[in-house]
PDB file of C-alpha atoms in Angstrom:
ATOM      1  CA  MET T  27      11.161  27.280  -7.002  1.00 65.00           C
ATOM      2  CA  SER T  28       8.112  28.504  -5.524  1.00 74.00           C
ATOM      3  CA  PRO T  29       8.024  31.596  -2.997  1.00 74.00           C
ATOM      4  CA  GLU T  30       7.162  28.819  -0.571  1.00 74.00           C
ATOM      5  CA  GLN T  31      10.176  26.854  -1.100  1.00 71.00           C
ATOM      6  CA  GLN T  32      11.937  29.973  -1.436  1.00 71.00           C
ATOM      7  CA  ALA T  33      11.195  30.870   1.954  1.00 66.00           C
ATOM      8  CA  LEU T  34      11.954  27.488   3.545  1.00 73.00           C
ATOM      9  CA  ALA T  35      15.394  27.838   1.780  1.00 78.00           C
ATOM     10  CA  ASN T  36      16.704  30.894   3.312  1.00 81.00           C
ATOM     11  CA  ALA T  37      14.637  30.522   6.820  1.00 83.00           C
ATOM     12  CA  ALA T  38      17.832  29.640   8.521  1.00 86.00           C
ATOM     13  CA  GLN T  39      19.896  32.528   6.885  1.00 84.00           C
ATOM     14  CA  LEU T  40      17.099  35.117   7.856  1.00 85.00           C
ATOM     15  CA  ALA T  41      16.802  33.776  11.561  1.00 88.00           C
ATOM     16  CA  SER T  42      20.965  33.700  11.969  1.00 91.00           C
ATOM     17  CA  PRO T  43      21.952  36.434  14.244  1.00 89.00           C
ATOM     18  CA  SER T  44      24.607  37.334  11.900  1.00 90.00           C
ATOM     19  CA  TYR T  45      21.669  38.638   9.670  1.00 92.00           C
ATOM     20  CA  ARG T  46      20.748  41.435  12.362  1.00 92.00           C
ATOM     21  CA  LEU T  47      21.475  44.629  11.630  1.00 93.00           C
ATOM     22  CA  ALA T  48      24.155  45.510  14.134  1.00 91.00           C
ATOM     23  CA  ALA T  49      22.667  48.621  15.480  1.00 90.00           C
ATOM     24  CA  LEU T  50      19.505  46.262  16.537  1.00 92.00           C
ATOM     25  CA  ASP T  51      21.360  43.513  17.608  1.00 91.00           C
ATOM     26  CA  ARG T  52      21.095  43.368  21.417  1.00 92.00           C
ATOM     27  CA  ASP T  53      23.400  40.239  21.849  1.00 92.00           C
ATOM     28  CA  PHE T  54      26.061  42.129  19.885  1.00 92.00           C
ATOM     29  CA  LEU T  55      25.560  45.337  21.514  1.00 91.00           C
ATOM     30  CA  LEU T  56      25.917  43.952  24.779  1.00 92.00           C
ATOM     31  CA  GLY T  57      28.648  41.452  24.284  1.00 93.00           C
ATOM     32  CA  ASP T  58      32.477  41.946  25.430  1.00 94.00           C
ATOM     33  CA  SER T  59      33.655  43.651  22.151  1.00 94.00           C
ATOM     34  CA  MET T  60      31.556  46.511  22.277  1.00 91.00           C
ATOM     35  CA  ARG T  61      32.135  47.675  25.848  1.00 94.00           C
ATOM     36  CA  GLY T  62      33.988  50.680  24.442  1.00 93.00           C
ATOM     37  CA  VAL T  63      31.124  51.400  22.379  1.00 93.00           C
ATOM     38  CA  ARG T  64      28.716  51.222  25.337  1.00 93.00           C
ATOM     39  CA  PHE T  65      31.117  53.520  27.107  1.00 93.00           C
ATOM     40  CA  LEU T  66      30.962  56.012  24.464  1.00 95.00           C
ATOM     41  CA  MET T  67      27.053  56.018  24.403  1.00 94.00           C
ATOM     42  CA  GLU T  68      26.977  56.536  27.959  1.00 95.00           C
ATOM     43  CA  TYR T  69      28.825  59.583  27.530  1.00 96.00           C
ATOM     44  CA  GLU T  70      27.207  61.274  24.301  1.00 97.00           C
ATOM     45  CA  LYS T  71      23.418  60.556  25.892  1.00 96.00           C
ATOM     46  CA  ALA T  72      24.089  62.313  28.605  1.00 96.00           C
ATOM     47  CA  GLU T  73      26.130  64.739  26.927  1.00 97.00           C
ATOM     48  CA  GLU T  74      23.173  65.592  24.302  1.00 96.00           C
ATOM     49  CA  ALA T  75      20.716  66.243  27.039  1.00 96.00           C
ATOM     50  CA  LEU T  76      22.670  68.572  29.091  1.00 96.00           C
ATOM     51  CA  LYS T  77      23.934  70.555  26.118  1.00 95.00           C
ATOM     52  CA  ALA T  78      20.053  70.836  24.857  1.00 94.00           C
ATOM     53  CA  TRP T  79      19.483  72.006  28.303  1.00 95.00           C
ATOM     54  CA  GLY T  80      22.393  74.977  28.175  1.00 95.00           C
ATOM     55  CA  VAL T  81      23.946  73.138  31.098  1.00 96.00           C
ATOM     56  CA  ARG T  82      27.706  74.742  30.943  1.00 96.00           C
ATOM     57  CA  SER T  83      28.686  74.245  34.681  1.00 96.00           C
ATOM     58  CA  THR T  84      27.357  72.232  37.628  1.00 97.00           C
ATOM     59  CA  LEU T  85      27.617  72.380  41.296  1.00 98.00           C
ATOM     60  CA  VAL T  86      28.267  68.654  42.754  1.00 98.00           C
ATOM     61  CA  VAL T  87      26.749  67.599  45.929  1.00 98.00           C
ATOM     62  CA  PHE T  88      27.527  64.552  47.553  1.00 96.00           C
ATOM     63  CA  GLY T  89      26.305  62.854  50.712  1.00 97.00           C
ATOM     64  CA  SER T  90      24.681  59.493  52.289  1.00 95.00           C
ATOM     65  CA  ALA T  91      21.580  58.022  50.431  1.00 93.00           C
ATOM     66  CA  ARG T  92      20.686  56.864  54.004  1.00 92.00           C
ATOM     67  CA  VAL T  93      20.058  60.285  55.342  1.00 93.00           C
ATOM     68  CA  GLY T  94      16.503  61.383  55.587  1.00 85.00           C
ATOM     69  CA  LYS T  95      14.389  63.978  56.462  1.00 80.00           C
ATOM     70  CA  ASN T  96      12.653  62.311  59.255  1.00 79.00           C
ATOM     71  CA  GLY T  97      15.459  60.968  60.947  1.00 71.00           C
ATOM     72  CA  ASP T  98      17.575  61.473  64.130  1.00 80.00           C
ATOM     73  CA  GLY T  99      18.306  64.984  64.947  1.00 83.00           C
ATOM     74  CA  ARG T 100      21.500  65.137  62.949  1.00 94.00           C
ATOM     75  CA  HIS T 101      19.947  63.451  59.983  1.00 95.00           C
ATOM     76  CA  ALA T 102      17.310  65.556  59.720  1.00 95.00           C
ATOM     77  CA  TYR T 103      19.258  68.601  60.082  1.00 96.00           C
ATOM     78  CA  TRP T 104      22.151  67.461  57.345  1.00 97.00           C
ATOM     79  CA  TYR T 105      18.906  66.883  55.107  1.00 97.00           C
ATOM     80  CA  GLU T 106      17.331  70.310  55.647  1.00 97.00           C
ATOM     81  CA  GLN T 107      20.754  71.992  55.009  1.00 98.00           C
ATOM     82  CA  ALA T 108      21.547  70.229  51.652  1.00 98.00           C
ATOM     83  CA  ARG T 109      17.662  71.237  50.494  1.00 98.00           C
ATOM     84  CA  GLN T 110      18.553  74.615  51.615  1.00 98.00           C
ATOM     85  CA  PHE T 111      21.732  74.687  49.724  1.00 98.00           C
ATOM     86  CA  GLY T 112      20.016  73.425  46.623  1.00 98.00           C
ATOM     87  CA  ARG T 113      17.831  76.376  46.726  1.00 98.00           C
ATOM     88  CA  ILE T 114      20.567  79.035  47.262  1.00 98.00           C
ATOM     89  CA  ALA T 115      22.854  77.713  44.704  1.00 98.00           C
ATOM     90  CA  SER T 116      19.854  77.502  42.207  1.00 97.00           C
ATOM     91  CA  GLU T 117      18.673  80.999  43.230  1.00 96.00           C
ATOM     92  CA  ARG T 118      21.936  82.751  43.016  1.00 96.00           C
ATOM     93  CA  GLY T 119      24.593  80.622  40.656  1.00 96.00           C
ATOM     94  CA  GLY T 120      22.975  80.973  37.165  1.00 94.00           C
ATOM     95  CA  ALA T 121      20.833  77.669  36.672  1.00 96.00           C
ATOM     96  CA  PHE T 122      17.880  79.731  35.282  1.00 94.00           C
ATOM     97  CA  ARG T 123      17.810  80.466  31.403  1.00 84.00           C
ATOM     98  CA  GLY T 124      16.414  83.599  30.610  1.00 76.00           C
ATOM     99  CA  SER T 125      16.190  83.048  26.656  1.00 77.00           C
ATOM    100  CA  PRO T 126      16.567  80.080  24.369  1.00 76.00           C
ATOM    101  CA  GLY T 127      20.564  79.465  23.764  1.00 80.00           C
ATOM    102  CA  GLU T 128      21.529  81.179  27.033  1.00 89.00           C
ATOM    103  CA  VAL T 129      23.783  78.926  28.863  1.00 94.00           C
ATOM    104  CA  ARG T 130      23.116  77.692  32.597  1.00 96.00           C
ATOM    105  CA  ASP T 131      25.811  77.636  35.277  1.00 96.00           C
ATOM    106  CA  ASN T 132      26.198  76.096  38.655  1.00 97.00           C
ATOM    107  CA  VAL T 133      23.472  73.830  38.058  1.00 98.00           C
ATOM    108  CA  ILE T 134      22.867  71.439  40.820  1.00 98.00           C
ATOM    109  CA  ALA T 135      23.896  67.706  40.102  1.00 98.00           C
ATOM    110  CA  THR T 136      23.918  65.214  42.585  1.00 98.00           C
ATOM    111  CA  GLY T 137      23.973  61.202  42.221  1.00 95.00           C
ATOM    112  CA  GLY T 138      20.255  61.170  41.502  1.00 95.00           C
ATOM    113  CA  GLY T 139      19.262  58.737  44.483  1.00 94.00           C
ATOM    114  CA  PRO T 140      17.822  59.474  48.043  1.00 94.00           C
ATOM    115  CA  GLY T 141      19.067  61.032  51.072  1.00 95.00           C
ATOM    116  CA  ILE T 142      21.349  63.925  50.716  1.00 97.00           C
ATOM    117  CA  MET T 143      20.996  63.763  46.771  1.00 97.00           C
ATOM    118  CA  GLN T 144      17.157  63.814  47.010  1.00 97.00           C
ATOM    119  CA  ALA T 145      17.471  67.000  49.593  1.00 98.00           C
ATOM    120  CA  ALA T 146      19.725  68.854  47.072  1.00 98.00           C
ATOM    121  CA  ASN T 147      17.549  68.137  44.140  1.00 98.00           C
ATOM    122  CA  GLN T 148      14.486  69.107  46.364  1.00 98.00           C
ATOM    123  CA  GLY T 149      15.958  72.456  46.838  1.00 98.00           C
ATOM    124  CA  ALA T 150      16.423  73.066  43.199  1.00 98.00           C
ATOM    125  CA  HIS T 151      13.088  72.117  42.128  1.00 98.00           C
ATOM    126  CA  GLU T 152      11.615  74.351  45.044  1.00 97.00           C
ATOM    127  CA  ALA T 153      13.685  77.242  43.330  1.00 97.00           C
ATOM    128  CA  GLY T 154      12.090  76.416  40.035  1.00 96.00           C
ATOM    129  CA  ALA T 155      15.354  75.412  38.588  1.00 97.00           C
ATOM    130  CA  PRO T 156      16.538  72.377  36.869  1.00 97.00           C
ATOM    131  CA  SER T 157      18.747  70.141  38.440  1.00 98.00           C
ATOM    132  CA  ILE T 158      20.464  66.973  37.521  1.00 98.00           C
ATOM    133  CA  GLY T 159      20.468  63.353  38.778  1.00 97.00           C
ATOM    134  CA  PHE T 160      23.545  61.130  37.825  1.00 97.00           C
ATOM    135  CA  ASN T 161      22.026  57.381  38.810  1.00 95.00           C
ATOM    136  CA  VAL T 162      24.298  54.110  38.512  1.00 93.00           C
ATOM    137  CA  THR T 163      22.799  50.504  38.344  1.00 89.00           C
ATOM    138  CA  LEU T 164      23.167  48.924  41.553  1.00 81.00           C
ATOM    139  CA  PRO T 165      22.534  45.211  42.701  1.00 75.00           C
ATOM    140  CA  HIS T 166      19.695  46.507  44.986  1.00 68.00           C
ATOM    141  CA  GLU T 167      18.453  48.741  41.969  1.00 59.00           C
ATOM    142  CA  GLN T 168      18.673  52.566  42.800  1.00 72.00           C
ATOM    143  CA  VAL T 169      15.693  54.464  41.679  1.00 87.00           C
ATOM    144  CA  PRO T 170      15.677  58.206  40.683  1.00 93.00           C
ATOM    145  CA  ASN T 171      14.474  60.574  43.597  1.00 96.00           C
ATOM    146  CA  PRO T 172      11.165  62.670  42.431  1.00 96.00           C
ATOM    147  CA  TRP T 173      13.019  66.049  42.454  1.00 97.00           C
ATOM    148  CA  SER T 174      15.735  65.879  39.565  1.00 98.00           C
ATOM    149  CA  THR T 175      14.582  67.181  36.420  1.00 97.00           C
ATOM    150  CA  PRO T 176      12.996  64.617  34.383  1.00 97.00           C
ATOM    151  CA  GLU T 177      15.080  65.212  31.202  1.00 97.00           C
ATOM    152  CA  LEU T 178      18.151  65.447  33.247  1.00 98.00           C
ATOM    153  CA  THR T 179      17.788  62.189  35.116  1.00 97.00           C
ATOM    154  CA  PHE T 180      20.229  59.603  33.747  1.00 97.00           C
ATOM    155  CA  GLN T 181      20.937  56.082  34.372  1.00 95.00           C
ATOM    156  CA  PHE T 182      24.785  54.492  34.020  1.00 94.00           C
ATOM    157  CA  HIS T 183      25.920  51.219  34.033  1.00 93.00           C
ATOM    158  CA  TYR T 184      29.467  52.361  34.316  1.00 92.00           C
ATOM    159  CA  PHE T 185      30.782  53.995  37.360  1.00 91.00           C
ATOM    160  CA  ALA T 186      33.647  55.413  35.538  1.00 92.00           C
ATOM    161  CA  MET T 187      31.298  57.205  32.933  1.00 94.00           C
ATOM    162  CA  ARG T 188      28.933  58.586  36.056  1.00 94.00           C
ATOM    163  CA  LYS T 189      32.066  59.857  37.900  1.00 94.00           C
ATOM    164  CA  MET T 190      33.218  61.638  34.667  1.00 94.00           C
ATOM    165  CA  HIS T 191      29.931  63.476  33.989  1.00 95.00           C
ATOM    166  CA  LEU T 192      29.999  64.253  37.848  1.00 94.00           C
ATOM    167  CA  ALA T 193      33.438  65.977  37.588  1.00 93.00           C
ATOM    168  CA  MET T 194      33.838  67.267  33.985  1.00 93.00           C
ATOM    169  CA  ARG T 195      31.540  70.355  34.554  1.00 95.00           C
ATOM    170  CA  ALA T 196      31.953  70.895  38.158  1.00 96.00           C
ATOM    171  CA  ASN T 197      32.550  74.503  39.245  1.00 96.00           C
ATOM    172  CA  GLY T 198      32.471  73.471  42.774  1.00 97.00           C
ATOM    173  CA  LEU T 199      31.923  70.318  45.274  1.00 97.00           C
ATOM    174  CA  VAL T 200      30.215  70.045  48.336  1.00 98.00           C
ATOM    175  CA  VAL T 201      30.308  66.794  50.352  1.00 98.00           C
ATOM    176  CA  PHE T 202      27.842  66.278  53.050  1.00 98.00           C
ATOM    177  CA  PRO T 203      28.554  63.254  55.638  1.00 97.00           C
ATOM    178  CA  GLY T 204      28.200  59.666  54.053  1.00 96.00           C
ATOM    179  CA  GLY T 205      29.886  56.229  53.726  1.00 95.00           C
ATOM    180  CA  PHE T 206      31.930  54.328  51.466  1.00 94.00           C
ATOM    181  CA  GLY T 207      30.325  55.882  48.216  1.00 92.00           C
ATOM    182  CA  THR T 208      30.825  59.275  49.529  1.00 96.00           C
ATOM    183  CA  LEU T 209      34.121  58.977  50.656  1.00 96.00           C
ATOM    184  CA  ASP T 210      35.048  57.362  47.010  1.00 94.00           C
ATOM    185  CA  GLU T 211      34.012  60.418  45.084  1.00 93.00           C
ATOM    186  CA  MET T 212      35.512  62.874  47.784  1.00 95.00           C
ATOM    187  CA  PHE T 213      38.738  61.356  47.601  1.00 95.00           C
ATOM    188  CA  GLU T 214      38.563  61.225  43.930  1.00 94.00           C
ATOM    189  CA  ILE T 215      37.995  64.673  43.143  1.00 94.00           C
ATOM    190  CA  LEU T 216      40.604  65.653  45.901  1.00 95.00           C
ATOM    191  CA  THR T 217      43.257  63.574  44.243  1.00 95.00           C
ATOM    192  CA  LEU T 218      42.642  65.258  40.724  1.00 93.00           C
ATOM    193  CA  ARG T 219      42.853  68.551  42.330  1.00 93.00           C
ATOM    194  CA  GLN T 220      46.014  67.426  44.322  1.00 94.00           C
ATOM    195  CA  THR T 221      47.631  66.218  41.265  1.00 94.00           C
ATOM    196  CA  ASP T 222      46.474  69.116  39.125  1.00 93.00           C
ATOM    197  CA  LYS T 223      44.607  66.680  36.735  1.00 90.00           C
ATOM    198  CA  ALA T 224      41.365  69.001  37.294  1.00 88.00           C
ATOM    199  CA  PRO T 225      41.127  72.631  37.304  1.00 91.00           C
ATOM    200  CA  PRO T 226      41.158  74.597  40.651  1.00 93.00           C
ATOM    201  CA  ILE T 227      37.386  74.221  42.080  1.00 95.00           C
ATOM    202  CA  PRO T 228      36.188  74.959  45.537  1.00 97.00           C
ATOM    203  CA  ILE T 229      35.639  71.921  47.683  1.00 98.00           C
ATOM    204  CA  VAL T 230      33.447  72.387  50.898  1.00 98.00           C
ATOM    205  CA  LEU T 231      33.080  69.685  53.482  1.00 98.00           C
ATOM    206  CA  PHE T 232      29.799  69.917  55.404  1.00 98.00           C
ATOM    207  CA  ASP T 233      29.704  69.549  59.449  1.00 98.00           C
ATOM    208  CA  GLU T 234      33.458  69.672  60.416  1.00 98.00           C
ATOM    209  CA  ALA T 235      33.117  67.633  63.426  1.00 97.00           C
ATOM    210  CA  TYR T 236      31.770  64.908  61.524  1.00 98.00           C
ATOM    211  CA  TRP T 237      34.633  65.034  59.000  1.00 98.00           C
ATOM    212  CA  ARG T 238      37.222  65.388  61.727  1.00 97.00           C
ATOM    213  CA  SER T 239      35.755  62.357  63.678  1.00 97.00           C
ATOM    214  CA  VAL T 240      35.976  60.267  60.383  1.00 97.00           C
ATOM    215  CA  ILE T 241      39.258  61.199  58.912  1.00 97.00           C
ATOM    216  CA  ASN T 242      42.137  62.068  60.962  1.00 97.00           C
ATOM    217  CA  PHE T 243      43.772  64.395  58.577  1.00 96.00           C
ATOM    218  CA  ASP T 244      46.596  65.486  61.041  1.00 95.00           C
ATOM    219  CA  THR T 245      47.719  61.833  60.876  1.00 97.00           C
ATOM    220  CA  LEU T 246      48.146  61.974  57.182  1.00 96.00           C
ATOM    221  CA  ILE T 247      50.209  64.958  57.481  1.00 96.00           C
ATOM    222  CA  GLU T 248      52.400  63.533  60.619  1.00 96.00           C
ATOM    223  CA  HIS T 249      53.143  60.637  58.463  1.00 97.00           C
ATOM    224  CA  GLY T 250      54.025  62.388  55.320  1.00 96.00           C
ATOM    225  CA  MET T 251      50.985  61.043  53.424  1.00 95.00           C
ATOM    226  CA  VAL T 252      50.102  64.474  52.332  1.00 95.00           C
ATOM    227  CA  LYS T 253      51.409  67.895  52.597  1.00 95.00           C
ATOM    228  CA  ALA T 254      50.249  70.611  55.162  1.00 96.00           C
ATOM    229  CA  SER T 255      49.237  72.527  52.271  1.00 95.00           C
ATOM    230  CA  ASP T 256      46.626  70.073  50.768  1.00 95.00           C
ATOM    231  CA  MET T 257      44.691  71.141  53.361  1.00 96.00           C
ATOM    232  CA  GLU T 258      43.985  74.177  51.570  1.00 95.00           C
ATOM    233  CA  LEU T 259      42.249  72.177  48.778  1.00 96.00           C
ATOM    234  CA  PHE T 260      38.942  72.142  50.783  1.00 97.00           C
ATOM    235  CA  ALA T 261      37.344  74.075  53.633  1.00 98.00           C
ATOM    236  CA  PHE T 262      34.408  73.402  56.188  1.00 98.00           C
ATOM    237  CA  ALA T 263      31.201  74.591  56.467  1.00 98.00           C
ATOM    238  CA  ASP T 264      28.364  73.775  59.080  1.00 98.00           C
ATOM    239  CA  ASP T 265      25.139  75.574  57.357  1.00 98.00           C
ATOM    240  CA  ALA T 266      23.956  76.077  53.839  1.00 98.00           C
ATOM    241  CA  GLU T 267      24.820  79.806  53.989  1.00 98.00           C
ATOM    242  CA  THR T 268      28.027  79.284  54.804  1.00 98.00           C
ATOM    243  CA  VAL T 269      28.520  76.704  52.157  1.00 98.00           C
ATOM    244  CA  TRP T 270      27.655  79.227  49.646  1.00 98.00           C
ATOM    245  CA  THR T 271      30.170  81.866  51.148  1.00 98.00           C
ATOM    246  CA  LYS T 272      32.907  79.596  51.292  1.00 98.00           C
ATOM    247  CA  LEU T 273      32.533  78.385  47.756  1.00 98.00           C
ATOM    248  CA  LEU T 274      32.559  82.114  46.454  1.00 97.00           C
ATOM    249  CA  GLU T 275      35.452  82.667  48.647  1.00 97.00           C
ATOM    250  CA  GLY T 276      36.931  79.585  46.837  1.00 96.00           C
ATOM    251  CA  GLY T 277      36.770  81.275  43.444  1.00 95.00           C
ATOM    252  CA  LEU T 278      33.237  80.202  42.377  1.00 95.00           C
ATOM    253  CA  LYS T 279      31.771  82.413  40.208  1.00 92.00           C
ATOM    254  CA  PRO T 280      27.871  82.976  39.692  1.00 87.00           C
ATOM    255  CA  ASN T 281      26.653  83.237  36.140  1.00 71.00           C
ATOM    256  CA  CYS T 282      26.440  87.026  35.800  1.00 50.00           C
ATOM    257  CA  ASP T 283      30.266  87.141  36.514  1.00 52.00           C
ATOM    258  CA  ILE T 284      31.387  84.472  34.180  1.00 49.00           C
ATOM    259  CA  LYS T 285      32.893  86.010  30.978  1.00 44.00           C
TER     260      LYS T 285
END
């Protein structure tokens, strides 16, 4: 059999999807059977980058993507205070690394998008510190804001894996005004704390008037849905400096105090 004949003889075998290397077979990797593998890949890709940058712990900032620095007075204030907090936390928390191998603590981490997320990343950037953006694919594609550190800007398909990375290194949580997504993230962390599935971390809700108007905490207590002591899981603050103070009062340790 000539080489030409041989090439024709096994052309179907060479073209078959089953002959593709598994690691290079896109159809296979995106199939239902590989969902667990994709989940693991999303975990490990971000994990490797965070370790390379020495990120040991984070301060997570949640808040609405719809808040802009040029919005109405209240929106502009929320944006500015989130920006200021990103700077304060980065300067005082331990996000800088003095030498190779030294860890970073309390690095600002957000959902990576616009609004409050952008503001917190911007504050960290203005302080000269790295910050993290944990983006997620959405029907109307979310694009990363321009202030998160490029090497620490991630994109997830699975909300669950994004949530895990947001929570697993968190030394503290700051929740600015937001909607469904912010409420989802906030109550998830509160539930983990309430059930002792997560270690004690300070949680601060920004703008007490906003949160008390959105959630009637007293009614939850009145009907026995939560204990009065559960209200001790979080504190309120109305400016960036007070947020930092409340985090420290709740047990947050700046880098120099971590043993």
